[in-house]
Short mmCIF file of C-alpha atoms in Angstrom, two decimals:
data_model
loop_
_atom_site.label_atom_id
_atom_site.label_comp_id
_atom_site.label_asym_id
_atom_site.label_seq_id
_atom_site.Cartn_x
_atom_site.Cartn_y
_atom_site.Cartn_z
CA MET A 1474 -28.67 14.22 17.48
CA ALA A 1475 -29.03 17.79 15.27
CA ALA A 1476 -27.08 18.16 12.65
CA ILE A 1477 -24.78 21.16 13.18
CA THR A 1478 -23.67 23.07 10.15
CA ALA A 1479 -22.57 26.31 8.83
CA PRO A 1480 -26.60 27.65 6.77
CA PRO A 1481 -26.22 29.85 4.17
CA HIS A 1482 -25.95 33.42 5.11
CA PRO A 1483 -30.08 34.58 5.88
CA PRO A 1484 -31.51 36.98 3.02
CA PRO A 1485 -32.84 40.55 4.78
CA ALA A 1486 -35.02 39.82 7.78
CA THR A 1487 -38.65 40.26 6.86
CA SER A 1488 -39.68 36.90 4.69
CA THR A 1489 -41.92 40.02 2.68
CA SER A 1490 -38.70 40.83 1.50
CA TYR A 1491 -37.84 37.08 0.90
CA ARG A 1492 -40.06 36.30 -1.42
CA LEU A 1493 -39.77 39.73 -2.99
CA ARG A 1494 -35.74 38.79 -4.16
CA ARG A 1495 -34.58 37.11 -7.02
CA ALA A 1496 -31.88 34.77 -7.17
CA PRO A 1497 -29.33 37.07 -7.94
CA LEU A 1498 -27.04 36.80 -11.36
CA ILE A 1499 -24.13 34.91 -10.80
CA ARG A 1500 -22.99 34.27 -13.97
CA LEU A 1501 -21.40 36.67 -15.71
CA ALA A 1502 -21.40 37.12 -19.80
CA SER A 1503 -24.21 34.43 -19.13
CA SER A 1504 -24.23 33.96 -23.18
CA ARG A 1505 -20.55 33.15 -22.96
CA PHE A 1506 -21.92 29.89 -20.98
CA HIS A 1507 -25.64 29.13 -21.90
CA PRO A 1508 -25.43 29.79 -25.78
CA ARG A 1509 -27.78 29.15 -28.38
CA ARG A 1510 -29.55 25.71 -28.82
CA PRO A 1511 -26.96 25.34 -32.17
CA SER A 1512 -28.40 23.95 -35.01
CA SER A 1513 -27.99 20.47 -37.09
CA SER A 1514 -25.39 22.36 -39.02
CA SER A 1515 -22.64 23.84 -36.73
CA ALA A 1516 -22.65 20.69 -33.99
CA SER A 1517 -20.93 18.71 -36.28
CA TRP A 1518 -18.23 21.41 -36.16
CA SER A 1519 -14.55 19.24 -37.50
CA LEU A 1520 -11.00 19.86 -35.62
CA SER A 1521 -10.08 20.37 -39.10
CA SER A 1522 -12.22 23.88 -39.35
CA SER A 1523 -10.63 25.54 -36.80
CA SER A 1524 -6.40 26.14 -36.60
CA GLY A 1525 -6.67 29.34 -34.60
CA THR A 1526 -7.03 29.50 -31.16
CA GLY A 1527 -8.40 33.09 -30.67
CA SER A 1528 -11.59 33.38 -29.87
CA GLY A 1529 -14.51 35.19 -31.86
CA GLY A 1530 -16.74 38.29 -30.88
CA GLY A 1531 -16.53 40.30 -33.04
CA GLY A 1532 -16.50 43.36 -30.38
CA GLU A 1533 -15.03 46.37 -31.85
CA ILE A 1534 -10.91 46.50 -31.21
CA LEU A 1535 -10.57 49.46 -28.77
CA HIS A 1536 -6.67 49.29 -28.95
CA VAL A 1537 -4.36 51.17 -32.01
CA SER A 1538 -1.82 48.59 -31.92
CA PRO A 1539 -2.12 45.35 -32.20
CA PRO A 1540 -1.76 43.74 -29.47
CA PRO A 1541 1.58 40.45 -28.79
CA PRO A 1542 1.16 37.41 -30.46
CA PRO A 1543 -0.12 34.95 -27.60
CA ALA A 1544 2.57 32.29 -26.00
CA ALA A 1545 2.49 28.84 -27.12
CA PRO A 1546 0.46 26.86 -24.56
CA PRO A 1547 2.88 24.51 -22.97
CA GLY A 1548 2.01 21.10 -24.29
CA THR A 1549 -0.18 18.72 -21.90
CA PRO A 1550 0.85 16.20 -20.09
CA VAL A 1551 -0.88 13.43 -20.20
CA TYR A 1552 -2.24 10.67 -17.37
CA VAL A 1553 -3.72 7.31 -17.52
CA THR A 1554 -6.37 5.64 -14.36
CA LEU A 1555 -4.83 2.54 -13.20
CA PRO A 1556 -6.96 -0.59 -13.06
CA ALA A 1557 -9.77 -0.39 -9.97
CA ASP A 1558 -8.50 -3.53 -8.65
CA ALA A 1559 -5.10 -2.26 -9.34
CA VAL A 1560 -4.54 -3.10 -6.16
CA GLY A 1561 -6.93 -6.01 -4.53
CA PRO A 1562 -9.15 -5.77 -1.94
CA GLY A 1563 -6.41 -8.30 -0.17
CA GLY A 1564 -3.92 -4.84 -0.07
CA ARG A 1565 -1.65 -6.00 -2.88
CA VAL A 1566 -0.46 -5.89 -6.53
CA ALA A 1567 -3.08 -7.39 -8.59
CA ARG A 1568 -1.17 -9.34 -11.77
CA ARG A 1569 2.24 -7.79 -10.41
CA ARG A 1570 4.55 -8.56 -13.70
CA ALA A 1571 1.50 -7.60 -15.94
CA MET A 1572 1.32 -4.27 -14.39
CA ALA A 1573 5.04 -4.06 -14.24
CA ALA A 1574 5.22 -4.93 -18.05
CA SER A 1575 1.96 -1.94 -18.64
CA LEU A 1576 3.68 0.55 -17.06
CA ALA A 1577 6.94 0.29 -18.91
CA ALA A 1578 5.06 0.16 -22.23
CA LEU A 1579 2.93 3.43 -21.44
CA ALA A 1580 6.43 4.94 -19.75
CA SER A 1581 7.25 4.31 -23.37
CA ALA A 1582 4.25 6.09 -24.76
CA GLY A 1583 5.43 9.45 -23.37
CA VAL A 1584 2.85 9.26 -20.66
CA ALA A 1585 3.05 11.76 -17.84
CA GLY A 1586 1.62 9.72 -14.85
CA VAL A 1587 -1.00 6.94 -13.49
CA ALA A 1588 -4.10 8.16 -11.90
CA VAL A 1589 -4.85 4.75 -9.02
CA GLU A 1590 -7.64 4.77 -6.48
CA LEU A 1591 -6.68 4.29 -2.94
CA TRP A 1592 -9.34 2.70 -1.44
CA TRP A 1593 -10.01 3.16 2.07
CA GLY A 1594 -12.38 -0.13 1.94
CA VAL A 1595 -8.34 -1.72 0.86
CA VAL A 1596 -6.37 0.78 3.07
CA GLU A 1597 -8.81 0.56 6.27
CA ARG A 1598 -10.23 -2.31 6.05
CA GLN A 1599 -9.13 -4.07 9.35
CA GLY A 1600 -10.66 -1.94 11.26
CA PRO A 1601 -10.67 1.95 12.56
CA GLY A 1602 -7.27 3.31 12.69
CA MET A 1603 -5.71 0.50 11.23
CA TYR A 1604 -4.27 0.98 8.01
CA ASP A 1605 -2.26 -1.61 5.18
CA TRP A 1606 -0.83 0.87 2.26
CA SER A 1607 1.50 -1.42 1.47
CA GLY A 1608 0.02 -2.78 -1.78
CA TYR A 1609 -0.13 1.16 -3.30
CA LEU A 1610 3.51 1.60 -1.75
CA ASP A 1611 4.01 -1.68 -4.08
CA LEU A 1612 2.80 -0.07 -6.89
CA ALA A 1613 3.84 4.18 -6.05
CA ALA A 1614 7.78 1.87 -6.08
CA MET A 1615 6.88 0.40 -9.51
CA ALA A 1616 6.11 3.63 -11.04
CA ARG A 1617 8.59 5.15 -10.06
CA ARG A 1618 10.89 3.27 -11.28
CA CYS A 1619 9.90 3.60 -14.83
CA GLY A 1620 9.34 7.41 -14.47
CA LEU A 1621 5.97 8.53 -13.86
CA ARG A 1622 4.12 9.88 -11.82
CA VAL A 1623 1.57 9.46 -9.03
CA ARG A 1624 -1.50 10.93 -9.01
CA ALA A 1625 -3.69 9.43 -5.82
CA ILE A 1626 -6.78 9.51 -5.73
CA LEU A 1627 -8.19 9.50 -2.30
CA ALA A 1628 -11.78 7.47 -2.54
CA PHE A 1629 -13.90 7.02 -0.22
CA HIS A 1630 -16.96 6.28 -1.61
CA GLN A 1631 -17.55 2.51 -2.55
CA CYS A 1632 -16.62 1.21 -6.50
CA GLY A 1633 -18.71 -1.08 -8.24
CA ALA A 1634 -22.63 -1.68 -8.56
CA GLY A 1635 -23.26 -4.56 -5.56
CA PRO A 1636 -21.54 -8.16 -4.66
CA HIS A 1637 -22.33 -9.21 -7.98
CA ASP A 1638 -19.79 -6.53 -9.46
CA PRO A 1639 -16.08 -7.71 -10.64
CA LEU A 1640 -15.03 -4.61 -9.24
CA TRP A 1641 -17.05 -4.57 -6.15
CA ILE A 1642 -14.95 -2.45 -3.29
CA PRO A 1643 -17.52 -1.68 -0.41
CA LEU A 1644 -16.62 1.15 1.94
CA PRO A 1645 -14.82 -0.77 5.19
CA GLN A 1646 -16.58 -3.30 6.90
CA TRP A 1647 -16.59 -1.71 10.20
CA VAL A 1648 -18.13 2.10 8.29
CA LEU A 1649 -20.82 -0.59 6.87
CA GLU A 1650 -21.96 -1.63 10.13
CA GLU A 1651 -22.34 1.65 11.74
CA MET A 1652 -24.25 2.19 8.49
CA ASP A 1653 -26.43 -0.66 9.28
CA ASN A 1654 -26.91 0.03 12.78
CA PHE A 1655 -27.91 3.67 12.20
CA PRO A 1656 -28.90 4.15 8.95
CA ASP A 1657 -29.03 7.83 8.59
CA LEU A 1658 -25.71 7.84 7.95
CA SER A 1659 -26.51 6.48 4.36
CA TYR A 1660 -28.10 9.59 1.61
CA THR A 1661 -32.02 9.04 1.57
CA ASP A 1662 -33.97 10.16 -0.88
CA ARG A 1663 -38.37 10.39 -0.44
CA TYR A 1664 -38.94 7.01 -0.93
CA ARG A 1665 -36.68 6.13 1.72
CA GLN A 1666 -34.15 4.52 -0.44
CA ARG A 1667 -30.62 4.13 1.37
CA ASN A 1668 -27.40 4.92 -0.67
CA LYS A 1669 -24.56 4.06 1.07
CA GLU A 1670 -22.08 5.23 -1.87
CA TYR A 1671 -20.69 7.83 0.21
CA ILE A 1672 -21.56 8.64 4.00
CA SER A 1673 -23.98 11.54 3.75
CA LEU A 1674 -22.34 14.87 4.22
CA GLY A 1675 -25.24 15.46 6.55
CA CYS A 1676 -23.38 13.99 9.75
CA ASP A 1677 -19.82 15.06 8.99
CA ILE A 1678 -18.39 16.85 11.98
CA LEU A 1679 -20.59 14.44 14.32
CA PRO A 1680 -18.69 11.73 15.94
CA VAL A 1681 -20.96 8.78 14.62
CA LEU A 1682 -17.85 6.32 12.71
CA LYS A 1683 -16.82 5.16 16.76
CA GLY A 1684 -15.91 8.51 18.84
CA ARG A 1685 -14.69 10.00 15.01
CA SER A 1686 -16.39 12.23 12.62
CA PRO A 1687 -16.21 11.39 9.00
CA MET A 1688 -14.38 14.59 8.47
CA GLN A 1689 -11.99 13.17 11.16
CA ALA A 1690 -11.93 10.02 9.53
CA TYR A 1691 -11.06 11.76 6.89
CA SER A 1692 -8.49 14.08 8.00
CA ASP A 1693 -6.40 10.40 9.95
CA PHE A 1694 -6.88 8.74 6.45
CA MET A 1695 -4.76 11.72 4.23
CA ARG A 1696 -2.30 12.23 7.53
CA SER A 1697 -1.54 8.44 6.99
CA PHE A 1698 -1.09 8.75 3.48
CA ARG A 1699 1.76 11.68 3.91
CA ASN A 1700 2.92 9.92 6.48
CA THR A 1701 3.53 6.72 4.38
CA PHE A 1702 4.67 8.32 1.21
CA GLU A 1703 7.12 10.68 2.68
CA ASP A 1704 9.47 9.92 -0.13
CA TYR A 1705 7.33 9.47 -2.33
CA LEU A 1706 5.68 13.34 -2.42
CA GLY A 1707 8.31 15.34 -4.81
CA ALA A 1708 6.28 13.01 -7.46
CA ILE A 1709 2.91 12.28 -6.57
CA GLU A 1710 -0.51 14.48 -6.45
CA VAL A 1711 -3.31 13.65 -4.54
CA GLN A 1712 -7.10 14.47 -6.03
CA VAL A 1713 -9.15 14.19 -3.14
CA GLY A 1714 -12.12 12.18 -2.97
CA MET A 1715 -15.65 14.55 -2.09
CA GLY A 1716 -18.54 11.90 -3.34
CA PRO A 1717 -19.89 9.00 -4.84
CA GLY A 1718 -17.26 8.46 -8.00
CA GLY A 1719 -14.80 10.93 -6.35
CA GLU A 1720 -16.85 13.72 -7.28
CA LEU A 1721 -18.26 16.91 -5.13
CA ARG A 1722 -21.99 15.95 -5.43
CA TYR A 1723 -24.85 14.65 -4.48
CA PRO A 1724 -25.99 10.21 -5.06
CA SER A 1725 -28.66 11.76 -7.25
CA CYS A 1726 -28.14 9.16 -9.78
CA PRO A 1727 -26.90 6.05 -9.19
CA THR A 1728 -22.79 5.69 -10.48
CA GLU A 1729 -23.25 3.07 -12.76
CA LYS A 1730 -25.88 5.18 -14.36
CA LEU A 1731 -23.81 7.93 -14.95
CA ASN A 1732 -21.56 5.85 -16.57
CA GLN A 1733 -23.36 4.09 -19.10
CA PRO A 1734 -22.77 5.49 -22.52
CA GLY A 1735 -26.59 5.74 -24.12
CA SER A 1736 -28.52 6.15 -21.12
CA PRO A 1737 -31.26 7.70 -20.34
CA SER A 1738 -31.46 11.28 -18.79
CA GLU A 1739 -32.66 11.06 -15.42
CA LEU A 1740 -33.76 14.66 -12.81
CA GLY A 1741 -32.40 12.66 -10.12
CA GLU A 1742 -33.30 12.68 -6.42
CA PHE A 1743 -32.80 15.24 -3.88
CA GLN A 1744 -31.30 12.96 -1.16
CA CYS A 1745 -32.37 14.92 1.79
CA TYR A 1746 -34.33 12.96 3.87
CA ASP A 1747 -32.20 11.05 6.40
CA LYS A 1748 -32.07 13.10 9.59
CA PHE A 1749 -29.31 14.92 9.57
CA MET A 1750 -30.38 16.61 6.35
CA GLN A 1751 -33.54 17.16 7.43
CA ALA A 1752 -32.39 18.56 10.81
CA SER A 1753 -30.42 21.66 8.64
CA LEU A 1754 -32.76 22.29 6.57
CA SER A 1755 -35.21 22.48 9.46
CA ALA A 1756 -33.03 24.35 11.00
CA CYS A 1757 -32.72 26.91 8.05
CA ALA A 1758 -36.25 27.54 7.43
CA GLN A 1759 -36.78 28.11 10.89
CA ILE A 1760 -33.67 31.14 10.80
CA LEU A 1761 -36.22 33.05 8.44
CA GLY A 1762 -39.32 32.61 10.09
CA MET A 1763 -40.77 29.83 7.38
CA GLN A 1764 -40.84 26.82 9.85
CA GLU A 1765 -43.04 25.36 6.32
CA TRP A 1766 -40.68 25.26 4.28
CA GLY A 1767 -38.35 23.18 6.41
CA ASN A 1768 -40.27 19.57 5.91
CA GLY A 1769 -38.75 17.97 3.28
CA GLY A 1770 -37.08 18.17 -0.11
CA PRO A 1771 -39.52 19.59 -3.66
CA THR A 1772 -42.16 17.21 -3.32
CA VAL A 1773 -43.71 17.47 -7.09
CA THR A 1774 -40.88 16.78 -8.49
CA GLY A 1775 -42.26 14.08 -10.45
CA GLY A 1776 -40.49 10.18 -11.21
CA SER A 1777 -37.59 10.29 -11.89
CA ASN A 1778 -37.25 9.71 -15.42
CA GLN A 1779 -40.69 11.49 -15.93
CA ASN A 1780 -40.99 14.60 -18.77
CA ILE A 1781 -39.32 17.95 -17.28
CA GLU A 1782 -43.08 19.93 -18.29
CA GLU A 1783 -44.77 17.14 -16.18
CA THR A 1784 -43.40 18.41 -13.62
CA SER A 1785 -44.22 21.06 -11.02
CA PHE A 1786 -40.77 21.82 -9.20
CA PHE A 1787 -38.34 21.89 -12.60
CA ARG A 1788 -41.00 22.93 -15.54
CA ASP A 1789 -40.58 26.38 -16.58
CA GLY A 1790 -41.72 28.67 -14.83
CA GLY A 1791 -41.84 26.51 -11.79
CA CYS A 1792 -41.41 26.00 -8.63
CA TRP A 1793 -37.51 26.36 -8.75
CA ASP A 1794 -38.03 29.99 -9.40
CA THR A 1795 -40.03 30.85 -6.58
CA PRO A 1796 -38.88 32.10 -3.46
CA TYR A 1797 -38.88 28.37 -1.85
CA GLY A 1798 -37.53 26.82 -4.70
CA ARG A 1799 -34.68 28.99 -4.08
CA PHE A 1800 -34.21 29.10 -0.66
CA PHE A 1801 -34.72 25.69 -1.06
CA LEU A 1802 -31.72 25.07 -3.88
CA GLU A 1803 -29.27 27.24 -1.81
CA TRP A 1804 -29.09 25.39 1.24
CA TYR A 1805 -29.00 22.05 -1.06
CA SER A 1806 -25.79 23.65 -2.75
CA GLY A 1807 -24.51 25.01 -0.10
CA MET A 1808 -24.69 21.79 2.14
CA LEU A 1809 -22.40 20.23 -0.83
CA LEU A 1810 -20.14 23.18 -1.21
CA LEU A 1811 -19.84 23.28 3.16
CA HIS A 1812 -18.11 19.69 2.23
CA GLY A 1813 -15.81 20.47 -0.42
CA GLU A 1814 -14.82 23.54 1.40
CA ARG A 1815 -14.23 21.48 4.79
CA LEU A 1816 -12.58 18.74 2.68
CA CYS A 1817 -10.14 20.83 0.91
CA MET A 1818 -9.43 22.53 4.32
CA ILE A 1819 -8.37 19.14 5.16
CA ALA A 1820 -6.23 18.70 2.96
CA ASP A 1821 -4.92 22.33 2.58
CA ALA A 1822 -4.08 21.36 6.68
CA VAL A 1823 -2.70 18.16 5.74
CA PHE A 1824 -0.40 18.63 2.65
CA SER A 1825 1.18 22.17 3.44
CA GLY A 1826 4.92 22.58 2.94
CA THR A 1827 5.35 18.97 1.63
CA GLY A 1828 4.45 20.10 -1.88
CA VAL A 1829 1.47 18.30 -3.13
CA THR A 1830 -0.38 19.73 -5.47
CA ILE A 1831 -4.46 19.09 -4.28
CA SER A 1832 -7.96 18.22 -6.64
CA GLY A 1833 -11.13 17.74 -6.81
CA LYS A 1834 -13.87 16.61 -9.04
CA VAL A 1835 -16.96 17.71 -10.05
CA ALA A 1836 -19.36 16.03 -12.15
CA GLY A 1837 -20.17 16.27 -15.37
CA ILE A 1838 -23.95 16.43 -15.34
CA HIS A 1839 -24.75 17.03 -19.39
CA TRP A 1840 -29.01 15.61 -18.75
CA HIS A 1841 -31.53 18.58 -19.34
CA TYR A 1842 -28.54 21.15 -19.99
CA TYR A 1843 -30.60 23.50 -22.47
CA THR A 1844 -33.74 23.41 -20.41
CA SER A 1845 -34.10 26.53 -17.71
CA SER A 1846 -33.76 24.48 -14.47
CA HIS A 1847 -31.24 22.14 -15.17
CA PRO A 1848 -33.10 19.63 -13.17
CA SER A 1849 -30.25 17.32 -13.35
CA GLU A 1850 -27.76 18.92 -11.94
CA LEU A 1851 -29.95 20.31 -9.33
CA THR A 1852 -30.57 17.75 -7.60
CA ALA A 1853 -26.42 16.42 -7.54
CA GLY A 1854 -26.12 19.26 -6.08
CA TYR A 1855 -25.19 22.12 -8.44
CA TYR A 1856 -27.74 25.02 -8.11
CA ASN A 1857 -26.95 26.10 -12.28
CA THR A 1858 -29.85 27.11 -14.20
CA LEU A 1859 -30.42 29.63 -17.17
CA LEU A 1860 -30.56 32.71 -14.18
CA ARG A 1861 -27.33 30.85 -11.82
CA ASP A 1862 -24.17 29.86 -12.33
CA GLY A 1863 -23.48 26.61 -9.98
CA TYR A 1864 -19.96 26.88 -11.05
CA LEU A 1865 -18.30 29.31 -10.17
CA PRO A 1866 -18.88 29.33 -5.96
CA ILE A 1867 -17.09 25.73 -6.57
CA ALA A 1868 -13.99 27.22 -8.86
CA GLN A 1869 -14.09 30.02 -5.64
CA MET A 1870 -13.92 27.64 -3.49
CA PHE A 1871 -11.29 25.25 -4.87
CA ALA A 1872 -8.86 28.94 -5.77
CA ARG A 1873 -9.26 29.63 -1.81
CA TYR A 1874 -7.08 25.90 -0.94
CA LYS A 1875 -5.09 26.11 -4.48
CA ALA A 1876 -7.05 23.01 -5.92
CA ALA A 1877 -7.04 22.08 -9.11
CA LEU A 1878 -10.63 21.24 -11.04
CA CYS A 1879 -10.61 18.16 -12.25
CA CYS A 1880 -14.12 17.34 -14.70
CA SER A 1881 -14.92 14.85 -17.11
CA CYS A 1882 -16.76 14.68 -21.08
CA PHE A 1883 -13.64 15.70 -22.58
CA ASP A 1884 -14.43 13.11 -25.12
CA LEU A 1885 -17.95 13.60 -25.54
CA ARG A 1886 -20.14 15.95 -29.06
CA ASP A 1887 -22.96 17.63 -29.08
CA ALA A 1888 -23.54 15.95 -32.41
CA GLU A 1889 -23.27 12.28 -30.24
CA ARG A 1890 -25.85 12.57 -27.98
CA THR A 1891 -28.91 10.61 -27.31
CA ASP A 1892 -31.30 13.80 -26.35
CA SER A 1893 -31.64 17.02 -27.47
CA GLU A 1894 -32.01 18.50 -24.59
CA SER A 1895 -28.28 17.49 -23.19
CA SER A 1896 -25.55 18.96 -23.67
CA PRO A 1897 -21.01 17.57 -23.11
CA GLU A 1898 -20.33 19.98 -24.81
CA GLY A 1899 -21.86 23.05 -22.97
CA THR A 1900 -21.45 21.51 -19.77
CA LEU A 1901 -17.96 21.64 -20.63
CA ARG A 1902 -17.56 24.91 -21.70
CA GLN A 1903 -19.10 26.52 -18.71
CA LEU A 1904 -16.88 24.36 -15.93
CA VAL A 1905 -13.62 25.63 -18.12
CA GLY A 1906 -14.95 28.46 -18.07
CA ALA A 1907 -15.39 28.72 -14.99
CA ALA A 1908 -11.87 27.28 -13.67
CA LYS A 1909 -10.30 29.99 -15.43
CA MET A 1910 -11.72 32.99 -14.05
CA CYS A 1911 -10.13 31.23 -10.94
CA ASN A 1912 -7.34 30.83 -11.84
CA LEU A 1913 -8.03 27.06 -11.03
CA PRO A 1914 -5.19 24.52 -12.91
CA LEU A 1915 -7.77 21.59 -14.58
CA ASN A 1916 -7.16 18.28 -15.12
CA GLY A 1917 -9.67 16.94 -18.10
CA GLU A 1918 -10.17 13.23 -18.46
CA ASN A 1919 -12.08 11.40 -20.69
CA SER A 1920 -16.64 9.79 -19.41
CA VAL A 1921 -16.34 7.09 -21.77
CA ALA A 1922 -12.72 4.77 -22.39
CA ARG A 1923 -12.62 5.31 -26.02
CA LEU A 1924 -10.04 5.29 -28.67
CA ASP A 1925 -11.13 5.77 -32.08
CA ASP A 1926 -10.02 8.96 -33.63
CA THR A 1927 -13.80 10.45 -33.55
CA SER A 1928 -12.85 10.45 -29.11
CA LEU A 1929 -9.38 11.62 -29.65
CA ASN A 1930 -10.44 14.61 -32.08
CA GLN A 1931 -12.22 15.79 -29.71
CA VAL A 1932 -9.66 15.58 -26.63
CA VAL A 1933 -7.97 17.63 -28.39
CA ARG A 1934 -10.47 20.37 -29.47
CA SER A 1935 -12.20 20.55 -25.82
CA SER A 1936 -8.23 21.07 -24.62
CA ARG A 1937 -7.92 24.21 -26.51
CA LEU A 1938 -10.45 25.87 -24.45
CA TYR A 1939 -7.87 26.05 -21.41
CA SER A 1940 -5.32 27.28 -23.91
CA GLY A 1941 -4.45 31.05 -23.07
CA ARG A 1942 -4.58 30.46 -20.06
CA THR A 1943 -2.84 32.55 -17.34
CA SER A 1944 -0.10 32.23 -16.63
CA GLY A 1945 1.35 29.61 -14.01
CA THR A 1946 -1.44 27.60 -14.29
CA SER A 1947 -1.50 24.14 -15.33
CA PHE A 1948 -3.51 21.61 -17.90
CA SER A 1949 -3.42 17.94 -17.98
CA PHE A 1950 -5.68 15.46 -19.68
CA ASN A 1951 -6.29 11.78 -17.63
CA TYR A 1952 -7.65 8.63 -19.55
CA VAL A 1953 -10.02 6.89 -17.89
CA ARG A 1954 -9.10 4.03 -17.58
CA MET A 1955 -6.69 0.78 -18.79
CA ASN A 1956 -7.56 -1.83 -20.27
CA LYS A 1957 -7.36 -4.52 -22.54
CA SER A 1958 -8.67 -2.73 -25.34
CA LEU A 1959 -5.86 0.12 -24.74
CA PHE A 1960 -3.14 -3.01 -25.95
CA GLU A 1961 -4.44 -4.21 -28.72
CA PHE A 1962 -2.77 -2.67 -31.76
CA HIS A 1963 -4.91 0.14 -33.44
CA ASN A 1964 -5.45 1.39 -29.87
CA TRP A 1965 -2.14 1.49 -28.97
CA SER A 1966 -1.07 3.02 -32.02
CA ARG A 1967 -3.21 5.47 -31.63
CA PHE A 1968 -2.55 6.11 -28.08
CA THR A 1969 0.23 6.65 -28.81
CA LYS A 1970 0.15 9.23 -31.35
CA PHE A 1971 -2.09 11.35 -29.21
CA VAL A 1972 -0.03 11.40 -26.20
CA ARG A 1973 2.61 13.09 -28.47
CA GLN A 1974 0.47 14.89 -29.72
CA MET A 1975 -1.03 16.13 -26.15
CA SER A 1976 2.73 16.47 -25.03
CA ASP A 1977 4.06 18.88 -28.68
CA ALA A 1978 2.62 22.95 -27.44
CA ARG A 1979 2.94 22.93 -31.36
CA THR A 1980 -0.63 20.65 -31.30
CA PHE A 1981 -2.85 23.10 -29.77
CA LEU A 1982 -1.66 26.17 -32.45
CA ALA A 1983 -2.32 23.62 -35.52
CA ARG A 1984 -4.63 21.32 -36.47
CA LEU A 1985 -4.46 17.92 -35.14
CA ASP A 1986 -4.40 14.97 -38.18
CA PHE A 1987 -4.99 11.32 -37.84
CA ARG A 1988 -3.07 10.39 -40.74
CA ARG A 1989 -4.45 6.30 -41.86
CA GLY A 1990 -1.36 4.24 -42.56
CA GLN A 1991 1.19 6.06 -40.58
CA ARG A 1992 3.40 4.47 -39.12
CA TYR A 1993 3.87 5.23 -35.14
CA LEU A 1994 6.82 5.05 -33.32
CA SER A 1995 7.66 3.04 -29.75
CA SER A 1996 10.41 1.76 -27.92
CA MET A 1997 9.18 -0.96 -28.02
CA SER A 1998 7.72 -3.88 -30.48
CA VAL A 1999 3.71 -3.27 -30.89
CA VAL A 2000 3.48 -7.12 -30.53
CA TRP A 2001 5.04 -7.40 -27.58
CA VAL A 2002 3.00 -4.76 -26.45
CA VAL A 2003 -0.17 -6.74 -27.43
CA SER A 2004 0.79 -9.44 -25.62
CA ARG A 2005 0.58 -8.03 -22.47
CA ALA A 2006 -3.37 -7.40 -22.81
CA CYS A 2007 -4.13 -10.62 -21.95
CA ALA A 2008 -3.47 -9.42 -18.29
CA TYR A 2009 -7.09 -7.92 -18.47
CA THR A 2010 -9.16 -10.59 -19.53
#
């Protein structure tokens, strides 16, 4: 059964001309996105060192009269992601009384809304087309009573690392049975290791799920959601899950490793060895008359934790920058882009005319960002190198469907990295730059659940990257996620202060200052709020 895919646009007719063609320089002004590696003195930038919103550059002024002063950007609404098991595997709100108290506390702090994953494995657990939304309806009603908006994350991926994980929520059992019966529905690497976090995009439009294709299953899920939550659509946003961890990417590295602060920088593995991906790769190679290019992914990438310069593919001057490397990476990233476009197209059709805004998330893969080949991004499906902007095509695709872009890394600093080749700040600058160029609304997120002054200052600093945006676009920040520590006295004090400052437009025109010993306004007793924390033990 061959995969039906739209191959990348073929190069000129002869393979000889293709061999001579260099990768297109999609990046406009690459120096803005790939600055020289900062020195140790510049890495420790302080929030107090810059209070203006203008950008540097030192270029010649081309106009005689000064430009009008920039309008103050609107304040940034803050959302809080609820616990992953806010609705348990049985479809009911977990810890209901504590949840109601927590939502009231968030509303009192000035939070605009909550984000919640609507797990495929919970909603459609009983069988194909059998949807149980009762727990999520209950949660939406609780949020509405508190005046909170809801950002619904349609989660078509698994939660947790396995049955031993206390937050384990797998794909629906009937989907897992199909994956067990037909292992090629799972992403597969060159070692034949299968990954069941998310169905392989190679079979997107094939009827492999009891007569339905994955895209049909996702579409039916969205339509059922729209019809069920009709009364709430005015206060709901929809983030469409597009891959492992809900992100538009391949599972080149297990999600739990990406979420662990200080985890070793991995190169990742190309996920193109299931039969559907192999069929697509082979077909594209045959179109070019280069059948040998369709026999599989690169075999000289080294081990996942190997030094880049010891690999033939990723090292400087390696195979990634050869005709074969460019062919493979264009196909690999093109398949991911096509997957995202299919989902955006479905979401746009389902929610058209409802007033619901849609969004998709791009992963903040910052490992090895200061290398030429960016291997960790390549294996994740982002064809982003020193010579090519891999995020602009994604932003352009989102723009075609008026979808917002969600990305993390807003709390991470290069100064805290464990690997000198990593750059969360550089990755974020490039993602935000792509969003601004395409006039996309942006939803920022933190990568690590921290509430110390350093982390919160970094969020505000990172949010300023989106200042000066075009009128009509919006920016919001999503704190991930609500847990016991959020309601501890000192953390709650910092958090409420942070929410008010993010919501105040003046924050983005003046420097942030967390003063020690300052009293923080709250409409309810801090002691009462702290007592709610016991619900998350």
